[in-house]
mmCIF file of N, CA, C and O in Angstrom:
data_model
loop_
_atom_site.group_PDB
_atom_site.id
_atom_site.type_symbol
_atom_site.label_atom_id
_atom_site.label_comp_id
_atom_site.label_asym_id
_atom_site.label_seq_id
_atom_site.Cartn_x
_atom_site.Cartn_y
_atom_site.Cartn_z
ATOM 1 N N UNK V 1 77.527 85.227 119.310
ATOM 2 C CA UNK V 1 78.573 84.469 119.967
ATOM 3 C C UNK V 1 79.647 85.401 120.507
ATOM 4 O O UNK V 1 80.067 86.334 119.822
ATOM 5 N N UNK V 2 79.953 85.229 121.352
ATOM 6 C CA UNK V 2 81.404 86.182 122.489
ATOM 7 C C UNK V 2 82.336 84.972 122.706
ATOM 8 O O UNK V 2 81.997 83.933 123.274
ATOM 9 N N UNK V 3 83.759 85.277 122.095
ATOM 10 C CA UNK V 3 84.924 84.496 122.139
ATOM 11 C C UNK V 3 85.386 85.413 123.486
ATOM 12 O O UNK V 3 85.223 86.604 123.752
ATOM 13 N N UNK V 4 86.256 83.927 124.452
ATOM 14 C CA UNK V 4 86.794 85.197 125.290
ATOM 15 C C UNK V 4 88.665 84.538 124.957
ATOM 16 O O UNK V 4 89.144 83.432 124.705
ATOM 17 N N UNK V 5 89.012 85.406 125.071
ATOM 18 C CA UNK V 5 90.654 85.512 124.838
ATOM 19 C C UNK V 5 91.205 85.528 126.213
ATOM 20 O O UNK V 5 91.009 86.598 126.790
ATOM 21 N N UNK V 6 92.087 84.286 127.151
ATOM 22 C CA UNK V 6 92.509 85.050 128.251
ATOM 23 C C UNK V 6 94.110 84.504 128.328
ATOM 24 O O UNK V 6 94.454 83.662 127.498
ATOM 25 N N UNK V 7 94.886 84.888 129.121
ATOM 26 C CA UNK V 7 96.083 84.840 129.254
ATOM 27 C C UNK V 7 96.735 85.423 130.714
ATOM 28 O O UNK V 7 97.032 86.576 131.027
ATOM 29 N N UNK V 8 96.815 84.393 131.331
ATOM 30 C CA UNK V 8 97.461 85.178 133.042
ATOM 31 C C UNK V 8 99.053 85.399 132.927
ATOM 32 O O UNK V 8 99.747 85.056 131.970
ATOM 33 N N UNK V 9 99.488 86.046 134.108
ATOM 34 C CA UNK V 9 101.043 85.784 134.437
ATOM 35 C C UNK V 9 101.024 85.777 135.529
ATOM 36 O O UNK V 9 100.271 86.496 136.185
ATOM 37 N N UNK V 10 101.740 85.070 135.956
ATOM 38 C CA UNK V 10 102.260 84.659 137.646
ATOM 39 C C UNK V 10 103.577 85.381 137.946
ATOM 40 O O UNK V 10 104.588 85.440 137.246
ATOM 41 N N UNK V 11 103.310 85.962 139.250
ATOM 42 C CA UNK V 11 104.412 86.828 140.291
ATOM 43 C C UNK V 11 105.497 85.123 140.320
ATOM 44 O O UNK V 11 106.400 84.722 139.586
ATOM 45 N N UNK V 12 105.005 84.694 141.199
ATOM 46 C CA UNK V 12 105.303 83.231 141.236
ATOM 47 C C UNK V 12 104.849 81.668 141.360
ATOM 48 O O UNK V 12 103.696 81.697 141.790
ATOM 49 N N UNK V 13 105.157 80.659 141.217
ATOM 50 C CA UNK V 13 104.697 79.636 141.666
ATOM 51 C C UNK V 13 105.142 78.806 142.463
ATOM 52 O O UNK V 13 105.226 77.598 142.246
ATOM 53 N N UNK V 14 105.576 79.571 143.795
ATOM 54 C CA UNK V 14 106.004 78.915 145.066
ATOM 55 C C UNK V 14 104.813 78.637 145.849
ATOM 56 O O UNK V 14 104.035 79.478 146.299
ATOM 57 N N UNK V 15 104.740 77.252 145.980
ATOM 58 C CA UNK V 15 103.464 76.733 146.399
ATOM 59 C C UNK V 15 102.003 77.068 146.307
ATOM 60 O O UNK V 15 101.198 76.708 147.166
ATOM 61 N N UNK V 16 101.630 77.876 145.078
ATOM 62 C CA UNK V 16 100.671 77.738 144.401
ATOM 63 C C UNK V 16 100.545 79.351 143.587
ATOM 64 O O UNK V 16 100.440 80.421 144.186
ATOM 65 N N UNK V 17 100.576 79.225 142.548
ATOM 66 C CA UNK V 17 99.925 80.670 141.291
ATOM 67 C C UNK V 17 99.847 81.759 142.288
ATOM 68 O O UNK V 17 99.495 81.697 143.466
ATOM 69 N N UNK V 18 100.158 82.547 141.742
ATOM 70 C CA UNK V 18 100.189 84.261 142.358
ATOM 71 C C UNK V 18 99.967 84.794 141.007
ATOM 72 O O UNK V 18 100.871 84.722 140.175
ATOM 73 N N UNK V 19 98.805 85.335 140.719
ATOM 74 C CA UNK V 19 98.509 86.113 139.743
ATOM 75 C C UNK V 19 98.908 87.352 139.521
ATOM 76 O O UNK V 19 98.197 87.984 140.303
ATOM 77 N N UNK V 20 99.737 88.301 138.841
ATOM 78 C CA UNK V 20 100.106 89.199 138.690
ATOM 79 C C UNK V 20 99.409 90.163 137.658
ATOM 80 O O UNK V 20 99.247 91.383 137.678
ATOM 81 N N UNK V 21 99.055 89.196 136.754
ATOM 82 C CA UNK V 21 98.188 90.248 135.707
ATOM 83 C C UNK V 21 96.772 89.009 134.829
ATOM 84 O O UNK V 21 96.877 87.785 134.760
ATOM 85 N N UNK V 22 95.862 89.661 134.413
ATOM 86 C CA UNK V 22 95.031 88.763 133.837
ATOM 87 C C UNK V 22 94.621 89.646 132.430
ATOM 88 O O UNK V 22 93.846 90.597 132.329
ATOM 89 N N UNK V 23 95.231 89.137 131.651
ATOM 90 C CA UNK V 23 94.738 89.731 130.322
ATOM 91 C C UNK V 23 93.152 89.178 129.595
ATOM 92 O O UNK V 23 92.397 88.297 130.007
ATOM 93 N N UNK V 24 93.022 90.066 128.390
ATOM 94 C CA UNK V 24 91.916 89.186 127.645
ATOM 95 C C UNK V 24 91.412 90.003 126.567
ATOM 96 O O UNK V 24 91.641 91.212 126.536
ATOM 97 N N UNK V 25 90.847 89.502 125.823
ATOM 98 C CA UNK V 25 90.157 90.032 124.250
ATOM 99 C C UNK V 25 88.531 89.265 124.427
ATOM 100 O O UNK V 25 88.255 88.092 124.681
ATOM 101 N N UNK V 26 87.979 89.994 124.275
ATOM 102 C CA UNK V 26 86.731 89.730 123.687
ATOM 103 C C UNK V 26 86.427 89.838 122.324
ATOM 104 O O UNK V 26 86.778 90.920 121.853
ATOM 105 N N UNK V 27 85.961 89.174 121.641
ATOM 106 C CA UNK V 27 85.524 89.454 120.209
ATOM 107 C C UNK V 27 84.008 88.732 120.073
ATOM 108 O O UNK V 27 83.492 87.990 120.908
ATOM 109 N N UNK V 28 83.339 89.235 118.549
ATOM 110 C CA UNK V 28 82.231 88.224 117.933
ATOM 111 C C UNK V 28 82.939 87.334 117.367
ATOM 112 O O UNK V 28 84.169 87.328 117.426
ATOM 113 N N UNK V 29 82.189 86.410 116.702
ATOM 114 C CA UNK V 29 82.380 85.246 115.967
ATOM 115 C C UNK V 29 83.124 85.736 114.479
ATOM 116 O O UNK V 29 83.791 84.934 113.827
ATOM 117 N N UNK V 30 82.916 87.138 114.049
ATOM 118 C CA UNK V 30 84.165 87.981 113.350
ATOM 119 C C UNK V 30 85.311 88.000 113.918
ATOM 120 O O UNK V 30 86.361 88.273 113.337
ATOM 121 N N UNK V 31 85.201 87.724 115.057
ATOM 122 C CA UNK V 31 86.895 88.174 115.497
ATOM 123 C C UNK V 31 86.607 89.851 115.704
ATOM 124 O O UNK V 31 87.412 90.770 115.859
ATOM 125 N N UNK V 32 85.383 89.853 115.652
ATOM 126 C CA UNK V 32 85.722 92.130 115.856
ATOM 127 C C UNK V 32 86.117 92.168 117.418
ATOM 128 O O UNK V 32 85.697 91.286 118.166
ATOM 129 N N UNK V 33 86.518 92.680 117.650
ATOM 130 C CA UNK V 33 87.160 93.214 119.023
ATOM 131 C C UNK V 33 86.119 94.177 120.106
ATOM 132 O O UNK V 33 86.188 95.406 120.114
ATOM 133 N N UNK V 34 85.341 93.541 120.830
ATOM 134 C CA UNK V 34 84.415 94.121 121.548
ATOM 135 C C UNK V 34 84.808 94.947 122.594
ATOM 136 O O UNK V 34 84.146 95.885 123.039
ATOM 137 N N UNK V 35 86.261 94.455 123.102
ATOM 138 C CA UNK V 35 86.609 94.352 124.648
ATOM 139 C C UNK V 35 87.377 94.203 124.465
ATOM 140 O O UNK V 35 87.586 93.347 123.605
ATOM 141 N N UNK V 36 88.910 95.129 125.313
ATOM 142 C CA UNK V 36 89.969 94.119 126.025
ATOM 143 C C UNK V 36 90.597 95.158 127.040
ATOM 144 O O UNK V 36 90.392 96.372 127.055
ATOM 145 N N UNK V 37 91.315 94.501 127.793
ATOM 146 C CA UNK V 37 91.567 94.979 129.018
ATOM 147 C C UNK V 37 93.042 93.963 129.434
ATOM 148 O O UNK V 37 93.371 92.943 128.828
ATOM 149 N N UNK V 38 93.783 94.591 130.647
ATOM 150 C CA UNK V 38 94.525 93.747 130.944
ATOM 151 C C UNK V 38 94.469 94.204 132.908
ATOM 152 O O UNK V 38 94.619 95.385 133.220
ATOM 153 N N UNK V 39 94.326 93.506 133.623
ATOM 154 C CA UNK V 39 94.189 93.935 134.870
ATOM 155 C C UNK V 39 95.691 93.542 135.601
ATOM 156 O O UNK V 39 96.409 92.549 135.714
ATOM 157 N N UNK V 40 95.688 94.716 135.945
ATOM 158 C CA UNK V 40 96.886 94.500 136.712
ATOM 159 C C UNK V 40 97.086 93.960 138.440
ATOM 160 O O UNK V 40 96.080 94.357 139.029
ATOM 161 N N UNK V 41 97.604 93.543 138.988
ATOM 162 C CA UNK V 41 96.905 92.377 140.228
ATOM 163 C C UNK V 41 98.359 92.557 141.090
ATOM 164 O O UNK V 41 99.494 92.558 140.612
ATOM 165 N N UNK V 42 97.965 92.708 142.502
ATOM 166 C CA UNK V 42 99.124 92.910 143.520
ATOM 167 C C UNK V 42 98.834 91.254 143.483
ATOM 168 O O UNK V 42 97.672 90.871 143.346
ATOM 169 N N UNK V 43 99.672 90.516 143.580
ATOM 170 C CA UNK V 43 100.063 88.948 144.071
ATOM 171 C C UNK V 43 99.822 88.659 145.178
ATOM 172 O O UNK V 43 99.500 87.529 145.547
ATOM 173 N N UNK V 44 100.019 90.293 146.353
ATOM 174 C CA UNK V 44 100.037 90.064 147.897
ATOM 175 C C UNK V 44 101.496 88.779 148.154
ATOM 176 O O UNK V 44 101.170 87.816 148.848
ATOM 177 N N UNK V 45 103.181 88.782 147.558
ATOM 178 C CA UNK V 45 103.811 88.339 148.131
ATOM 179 C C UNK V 45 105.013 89.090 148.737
ATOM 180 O O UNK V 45 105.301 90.286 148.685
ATOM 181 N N UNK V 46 105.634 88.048 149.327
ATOM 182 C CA UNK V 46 107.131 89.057 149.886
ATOM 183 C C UNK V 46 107.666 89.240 148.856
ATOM 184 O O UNK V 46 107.372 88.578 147.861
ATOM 185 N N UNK V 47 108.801 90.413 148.851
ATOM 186 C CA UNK V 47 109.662 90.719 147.940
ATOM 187 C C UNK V 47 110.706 89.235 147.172
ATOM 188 O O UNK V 47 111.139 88.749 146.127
ATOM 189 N N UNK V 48 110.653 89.142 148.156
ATOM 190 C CA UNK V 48 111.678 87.475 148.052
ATOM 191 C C UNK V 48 111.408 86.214 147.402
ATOM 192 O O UNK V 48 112.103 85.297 146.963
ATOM 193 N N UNK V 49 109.878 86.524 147.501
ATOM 194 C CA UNK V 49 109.104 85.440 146.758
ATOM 195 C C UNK V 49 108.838 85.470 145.114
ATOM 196 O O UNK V 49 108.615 84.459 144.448
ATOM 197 N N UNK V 50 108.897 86.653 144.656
ATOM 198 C CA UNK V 50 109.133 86.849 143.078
ATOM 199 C C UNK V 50 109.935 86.088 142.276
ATOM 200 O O UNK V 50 111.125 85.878 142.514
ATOM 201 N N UNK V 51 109.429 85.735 141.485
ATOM 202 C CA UNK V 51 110.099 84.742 140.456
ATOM 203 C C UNK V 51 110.810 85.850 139.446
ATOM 204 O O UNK V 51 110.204 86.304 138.475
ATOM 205 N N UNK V 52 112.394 86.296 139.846
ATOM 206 C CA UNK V 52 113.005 86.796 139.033
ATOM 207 C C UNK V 52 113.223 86.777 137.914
ATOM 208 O O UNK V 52 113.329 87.747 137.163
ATOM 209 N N UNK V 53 113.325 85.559 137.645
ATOM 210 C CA UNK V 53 113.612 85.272 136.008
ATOM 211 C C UNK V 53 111.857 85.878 134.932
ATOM 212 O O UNK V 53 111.667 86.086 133.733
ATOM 213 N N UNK V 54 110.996 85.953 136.102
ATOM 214 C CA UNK V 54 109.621 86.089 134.738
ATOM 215 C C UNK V 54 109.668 87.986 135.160
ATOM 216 O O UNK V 54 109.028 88.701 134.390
ATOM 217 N N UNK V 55 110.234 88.512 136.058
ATOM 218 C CA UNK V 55 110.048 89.929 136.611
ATOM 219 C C UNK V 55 111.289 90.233 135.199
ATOM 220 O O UNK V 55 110.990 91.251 134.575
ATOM 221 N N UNK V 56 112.224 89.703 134.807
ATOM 222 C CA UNK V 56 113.060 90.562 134.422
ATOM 223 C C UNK V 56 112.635 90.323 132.259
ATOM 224 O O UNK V 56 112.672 91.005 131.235
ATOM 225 N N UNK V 57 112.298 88.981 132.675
ATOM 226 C CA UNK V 57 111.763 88.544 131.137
ATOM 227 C C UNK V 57 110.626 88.132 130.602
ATOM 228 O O UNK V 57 110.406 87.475 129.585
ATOM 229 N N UNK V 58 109.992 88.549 131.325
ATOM 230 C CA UNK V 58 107.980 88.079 130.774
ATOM 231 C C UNK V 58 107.572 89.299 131.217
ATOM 232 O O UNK V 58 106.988 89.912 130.324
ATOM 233 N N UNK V 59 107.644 89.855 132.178
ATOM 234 C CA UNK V 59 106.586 90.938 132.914
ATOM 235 C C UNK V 59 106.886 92.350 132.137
ATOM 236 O O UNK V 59 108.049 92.553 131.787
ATOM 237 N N UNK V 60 106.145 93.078 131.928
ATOM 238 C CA UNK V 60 106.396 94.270 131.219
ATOM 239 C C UNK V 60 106.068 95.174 132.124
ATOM 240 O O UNK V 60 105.278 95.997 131.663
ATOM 241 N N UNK V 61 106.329 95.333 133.121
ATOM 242 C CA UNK V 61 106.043 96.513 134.264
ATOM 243 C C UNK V 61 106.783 96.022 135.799
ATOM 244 O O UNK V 61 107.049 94.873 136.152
ATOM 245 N N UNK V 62 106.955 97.022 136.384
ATOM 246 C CA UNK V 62 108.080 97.242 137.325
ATOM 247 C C UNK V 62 107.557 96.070 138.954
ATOM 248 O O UNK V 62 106.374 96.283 139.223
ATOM 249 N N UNK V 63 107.894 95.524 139.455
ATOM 250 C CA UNK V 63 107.341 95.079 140.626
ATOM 251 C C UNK V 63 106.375 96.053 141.521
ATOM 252 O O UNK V 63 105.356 95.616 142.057
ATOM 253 N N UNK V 64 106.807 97.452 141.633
ATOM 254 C CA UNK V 64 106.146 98.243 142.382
ATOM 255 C C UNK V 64 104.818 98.386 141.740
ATOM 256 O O UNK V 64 103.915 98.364 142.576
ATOM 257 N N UNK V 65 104.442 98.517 140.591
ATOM 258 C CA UNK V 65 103.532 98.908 139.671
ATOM 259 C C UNK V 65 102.432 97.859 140.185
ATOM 260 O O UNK V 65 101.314 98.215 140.557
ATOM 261 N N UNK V 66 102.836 96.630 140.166
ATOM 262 C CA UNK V 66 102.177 95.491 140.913
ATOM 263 C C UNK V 66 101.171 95.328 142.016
ATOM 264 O O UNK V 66 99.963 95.102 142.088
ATOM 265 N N UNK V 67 102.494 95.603 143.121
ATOM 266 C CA UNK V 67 102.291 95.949 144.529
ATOM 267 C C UNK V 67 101.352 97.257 144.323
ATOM 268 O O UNK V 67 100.469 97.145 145.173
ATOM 269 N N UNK V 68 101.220 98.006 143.853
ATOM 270 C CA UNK V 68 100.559 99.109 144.351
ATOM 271 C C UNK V 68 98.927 99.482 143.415
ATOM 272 O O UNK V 68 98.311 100.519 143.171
ATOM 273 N N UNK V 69 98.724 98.077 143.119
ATOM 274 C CA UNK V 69 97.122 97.797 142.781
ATOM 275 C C UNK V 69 96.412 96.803 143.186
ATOM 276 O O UNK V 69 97.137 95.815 143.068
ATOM 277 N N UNK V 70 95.315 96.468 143.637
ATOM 278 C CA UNK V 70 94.274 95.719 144.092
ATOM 279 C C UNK V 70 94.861 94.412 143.693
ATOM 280 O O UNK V 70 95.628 94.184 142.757
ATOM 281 N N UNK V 71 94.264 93.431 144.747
ATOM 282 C CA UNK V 71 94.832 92.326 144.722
ATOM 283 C C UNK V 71 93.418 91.634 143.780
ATOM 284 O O UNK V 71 92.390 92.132 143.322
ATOM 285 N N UNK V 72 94.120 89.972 143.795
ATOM 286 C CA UNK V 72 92.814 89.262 143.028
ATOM 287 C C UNK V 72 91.389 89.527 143.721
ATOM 288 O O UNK V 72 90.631 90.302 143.139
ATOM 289 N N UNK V 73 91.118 89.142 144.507
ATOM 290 C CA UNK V 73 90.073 89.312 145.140
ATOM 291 C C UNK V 73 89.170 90.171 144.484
ATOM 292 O O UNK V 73 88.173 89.835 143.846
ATOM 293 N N UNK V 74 89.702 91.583 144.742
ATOM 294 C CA UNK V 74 88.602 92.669 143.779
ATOM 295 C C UNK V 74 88.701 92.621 142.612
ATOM 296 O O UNK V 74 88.019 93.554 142.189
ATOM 297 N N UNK V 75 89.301 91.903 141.500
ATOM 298 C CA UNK V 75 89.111 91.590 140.100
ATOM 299 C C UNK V 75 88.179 90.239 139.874
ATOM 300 O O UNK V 75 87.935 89.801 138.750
ATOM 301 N N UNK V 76 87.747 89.710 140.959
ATOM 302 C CA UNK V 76 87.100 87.851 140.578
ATOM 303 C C UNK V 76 85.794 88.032 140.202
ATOM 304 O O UNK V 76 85.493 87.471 139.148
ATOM 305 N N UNK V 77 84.758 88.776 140.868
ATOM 306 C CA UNK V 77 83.879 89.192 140.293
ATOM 307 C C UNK V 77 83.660 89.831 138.500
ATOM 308 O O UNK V 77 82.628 89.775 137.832
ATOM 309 N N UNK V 78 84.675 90.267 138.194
ATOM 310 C CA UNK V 78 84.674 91.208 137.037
ATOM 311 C C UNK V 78 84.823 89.469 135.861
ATOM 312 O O UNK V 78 84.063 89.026 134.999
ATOM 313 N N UNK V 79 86.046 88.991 136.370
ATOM 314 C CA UNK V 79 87.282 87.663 136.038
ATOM 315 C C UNK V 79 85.688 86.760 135.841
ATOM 316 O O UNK V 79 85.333 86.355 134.734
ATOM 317 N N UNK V 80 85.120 86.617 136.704
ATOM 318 C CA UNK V 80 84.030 85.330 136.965
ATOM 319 C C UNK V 80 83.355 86.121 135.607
ATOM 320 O O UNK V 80 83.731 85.734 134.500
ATOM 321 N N UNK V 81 82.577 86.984 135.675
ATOM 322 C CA UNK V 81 81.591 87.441 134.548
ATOM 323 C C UNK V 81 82.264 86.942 133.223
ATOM 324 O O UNK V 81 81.660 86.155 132.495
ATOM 325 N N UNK V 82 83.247 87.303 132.980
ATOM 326 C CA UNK V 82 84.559 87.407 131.956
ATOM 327 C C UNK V 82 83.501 85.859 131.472
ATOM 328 O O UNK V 82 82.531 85.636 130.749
ATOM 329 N N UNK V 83 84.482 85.022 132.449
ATOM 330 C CA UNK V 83 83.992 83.867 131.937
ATOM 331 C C UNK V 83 83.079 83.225 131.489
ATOM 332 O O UNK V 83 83.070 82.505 130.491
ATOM 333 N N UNK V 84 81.829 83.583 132.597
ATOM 334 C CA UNK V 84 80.819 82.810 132.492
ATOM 335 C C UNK V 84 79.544 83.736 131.251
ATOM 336 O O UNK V 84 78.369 83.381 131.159
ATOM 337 N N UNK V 85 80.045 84.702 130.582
ATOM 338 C CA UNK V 85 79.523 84.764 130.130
ATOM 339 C C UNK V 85 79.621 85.198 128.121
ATOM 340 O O UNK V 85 79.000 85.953 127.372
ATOM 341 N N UNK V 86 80.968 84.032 127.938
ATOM 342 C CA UNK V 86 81.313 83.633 127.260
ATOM 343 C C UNK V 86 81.060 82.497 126.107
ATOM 344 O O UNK V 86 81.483 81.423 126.535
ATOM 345 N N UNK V 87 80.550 82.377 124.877
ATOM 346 C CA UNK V 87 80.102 80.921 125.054
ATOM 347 C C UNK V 87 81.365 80.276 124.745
ATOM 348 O O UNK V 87 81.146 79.067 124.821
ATOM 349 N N UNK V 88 82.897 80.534 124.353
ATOM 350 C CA UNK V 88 83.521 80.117 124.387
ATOM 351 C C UNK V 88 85.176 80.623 124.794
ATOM 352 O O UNK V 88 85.613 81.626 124.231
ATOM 353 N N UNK V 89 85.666 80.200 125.357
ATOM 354 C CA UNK V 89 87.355 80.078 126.441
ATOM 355 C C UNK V 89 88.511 79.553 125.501
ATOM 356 O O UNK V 89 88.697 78.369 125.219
ATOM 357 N N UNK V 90 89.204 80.555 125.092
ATOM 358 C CA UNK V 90 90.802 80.207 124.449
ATOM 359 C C UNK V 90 91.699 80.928 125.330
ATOM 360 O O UNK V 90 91.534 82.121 125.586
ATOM 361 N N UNK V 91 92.721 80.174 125.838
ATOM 362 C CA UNK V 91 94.035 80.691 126.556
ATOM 363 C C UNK V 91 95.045 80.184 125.637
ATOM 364 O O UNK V 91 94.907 79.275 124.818
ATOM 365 N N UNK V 92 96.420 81.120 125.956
ATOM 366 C CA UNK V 92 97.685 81.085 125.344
ATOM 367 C C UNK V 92 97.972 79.388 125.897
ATOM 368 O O UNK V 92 98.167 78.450 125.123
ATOM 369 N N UNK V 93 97.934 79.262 127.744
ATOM 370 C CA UNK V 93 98.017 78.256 128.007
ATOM 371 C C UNK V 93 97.175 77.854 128.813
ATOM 372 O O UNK V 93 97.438 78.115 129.987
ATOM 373 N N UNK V 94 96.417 77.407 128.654
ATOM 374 C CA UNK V 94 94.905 77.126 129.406
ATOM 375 C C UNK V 94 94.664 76.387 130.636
ATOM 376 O O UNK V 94 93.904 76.531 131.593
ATOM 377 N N UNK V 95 95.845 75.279 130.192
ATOM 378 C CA UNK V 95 96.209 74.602 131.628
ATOM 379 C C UNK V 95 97.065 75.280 132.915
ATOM 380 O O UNK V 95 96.601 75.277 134.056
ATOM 381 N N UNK V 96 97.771 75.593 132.733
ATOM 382 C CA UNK V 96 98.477 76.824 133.605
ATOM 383 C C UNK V 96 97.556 78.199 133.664
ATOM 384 O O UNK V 96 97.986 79.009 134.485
ATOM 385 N N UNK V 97 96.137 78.695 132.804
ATOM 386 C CA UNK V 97 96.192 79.913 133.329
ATOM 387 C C UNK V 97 94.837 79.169 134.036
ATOM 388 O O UNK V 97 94.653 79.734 135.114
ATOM 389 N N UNK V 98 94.080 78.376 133.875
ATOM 390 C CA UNK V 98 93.042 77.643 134.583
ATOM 391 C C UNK V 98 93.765 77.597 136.019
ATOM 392 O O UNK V 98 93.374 78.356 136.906
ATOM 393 N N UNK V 99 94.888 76.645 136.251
ATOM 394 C CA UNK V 99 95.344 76.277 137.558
ATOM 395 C C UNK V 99 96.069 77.606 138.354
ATOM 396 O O UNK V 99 95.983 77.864 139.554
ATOM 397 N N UNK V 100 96.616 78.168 137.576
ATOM 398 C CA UNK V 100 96.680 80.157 138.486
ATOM 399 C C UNK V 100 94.846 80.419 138.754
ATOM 400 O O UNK V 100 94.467 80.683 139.895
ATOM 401 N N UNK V 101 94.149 80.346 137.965
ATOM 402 C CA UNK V 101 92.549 81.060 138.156
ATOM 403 C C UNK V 101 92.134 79.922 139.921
ATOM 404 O O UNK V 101 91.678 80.564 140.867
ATOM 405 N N UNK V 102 92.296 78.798 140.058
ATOM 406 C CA UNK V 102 92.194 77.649 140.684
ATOM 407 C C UNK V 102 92.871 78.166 142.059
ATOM 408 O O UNK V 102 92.128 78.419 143.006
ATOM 409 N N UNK V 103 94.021 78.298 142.161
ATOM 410 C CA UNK V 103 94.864 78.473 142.737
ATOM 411 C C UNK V 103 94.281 79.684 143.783
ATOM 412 O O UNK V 103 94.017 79.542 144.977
ATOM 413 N N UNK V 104 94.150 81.060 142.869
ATOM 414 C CA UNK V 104 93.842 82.117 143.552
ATOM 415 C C UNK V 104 92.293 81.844 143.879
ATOM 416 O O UNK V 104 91.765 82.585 144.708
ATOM 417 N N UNK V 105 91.646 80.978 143.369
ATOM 418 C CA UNK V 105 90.405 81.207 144.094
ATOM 419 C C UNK V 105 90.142 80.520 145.366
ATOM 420 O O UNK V 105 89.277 80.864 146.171
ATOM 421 N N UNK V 106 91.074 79.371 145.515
ATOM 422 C CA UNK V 106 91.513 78.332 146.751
ATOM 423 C C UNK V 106 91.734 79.732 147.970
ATOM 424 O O UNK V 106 90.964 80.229 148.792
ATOM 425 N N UNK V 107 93.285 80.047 147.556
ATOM 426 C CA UNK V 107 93.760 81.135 148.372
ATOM 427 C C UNK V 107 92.653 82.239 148.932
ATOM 428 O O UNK V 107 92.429 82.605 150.086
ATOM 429 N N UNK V 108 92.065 82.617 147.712
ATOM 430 C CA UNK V 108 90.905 84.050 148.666
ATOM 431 C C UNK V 108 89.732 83.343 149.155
ATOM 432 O O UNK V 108 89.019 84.159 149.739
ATOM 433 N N UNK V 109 89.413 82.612 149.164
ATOM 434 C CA UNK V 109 88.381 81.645 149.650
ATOM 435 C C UNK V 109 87.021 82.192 148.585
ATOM 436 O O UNK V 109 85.939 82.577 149.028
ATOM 437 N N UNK V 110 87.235 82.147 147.710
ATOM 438 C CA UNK V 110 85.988 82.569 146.326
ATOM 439 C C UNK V 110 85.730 81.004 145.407
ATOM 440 O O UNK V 110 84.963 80.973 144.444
#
């Protein structure tokens, strides 16, 4: 059995999820720790569009740090496997990191 652990954060949610980072843990059915990773994700928004309040108190890395790595797109493939080959899905908040996963896949056309 493969537990997958995931947890997103959003740049913002001005008219739909901007993914900024996609965390996750893999484990067995021990809980042993197979995997984890945290991908870091350009949002692709304007400066202006950042949700200040999560840049200065949720995000643990600088806006530029952001901007200056691959957007979702080249993580969905990796993100899709993540999932689907899981037999089971726990998020911090599942409904919000489902509708960011939703969101960005609307947006890149995936």
């Amino acid at each position: 059995m493969k537990y997958l652990f995931l947890d997103t954060e959003v740049a913002t949610s001005k008219g739909s999820k901007k993914i900024c980072e996609f965390g996750y843990v893999i484990t067995n059915e021990s809980f042993d720790i197979l995997e984890r990773n945290n991908f870091i994700i350009n949002p692709n928004i304007k400066r202006s569009d950042w949700d200040w309040y999560v840049v200065k108190n949720i995000l643990s890395r600088k806006v530029r740090e952001y901007e200056d790595n691959l957007e979702f797109d080249k993580y969905y493939l990796q993100i899709d496997s993540l999932i689907n080959s899981a037999d089971y899905v726990f998020g911090h908040s599942i409904n919000g990191d489902v509708m960011a996963l939703n969101d960005e896949c609307i947006r890149y056309n995936l």
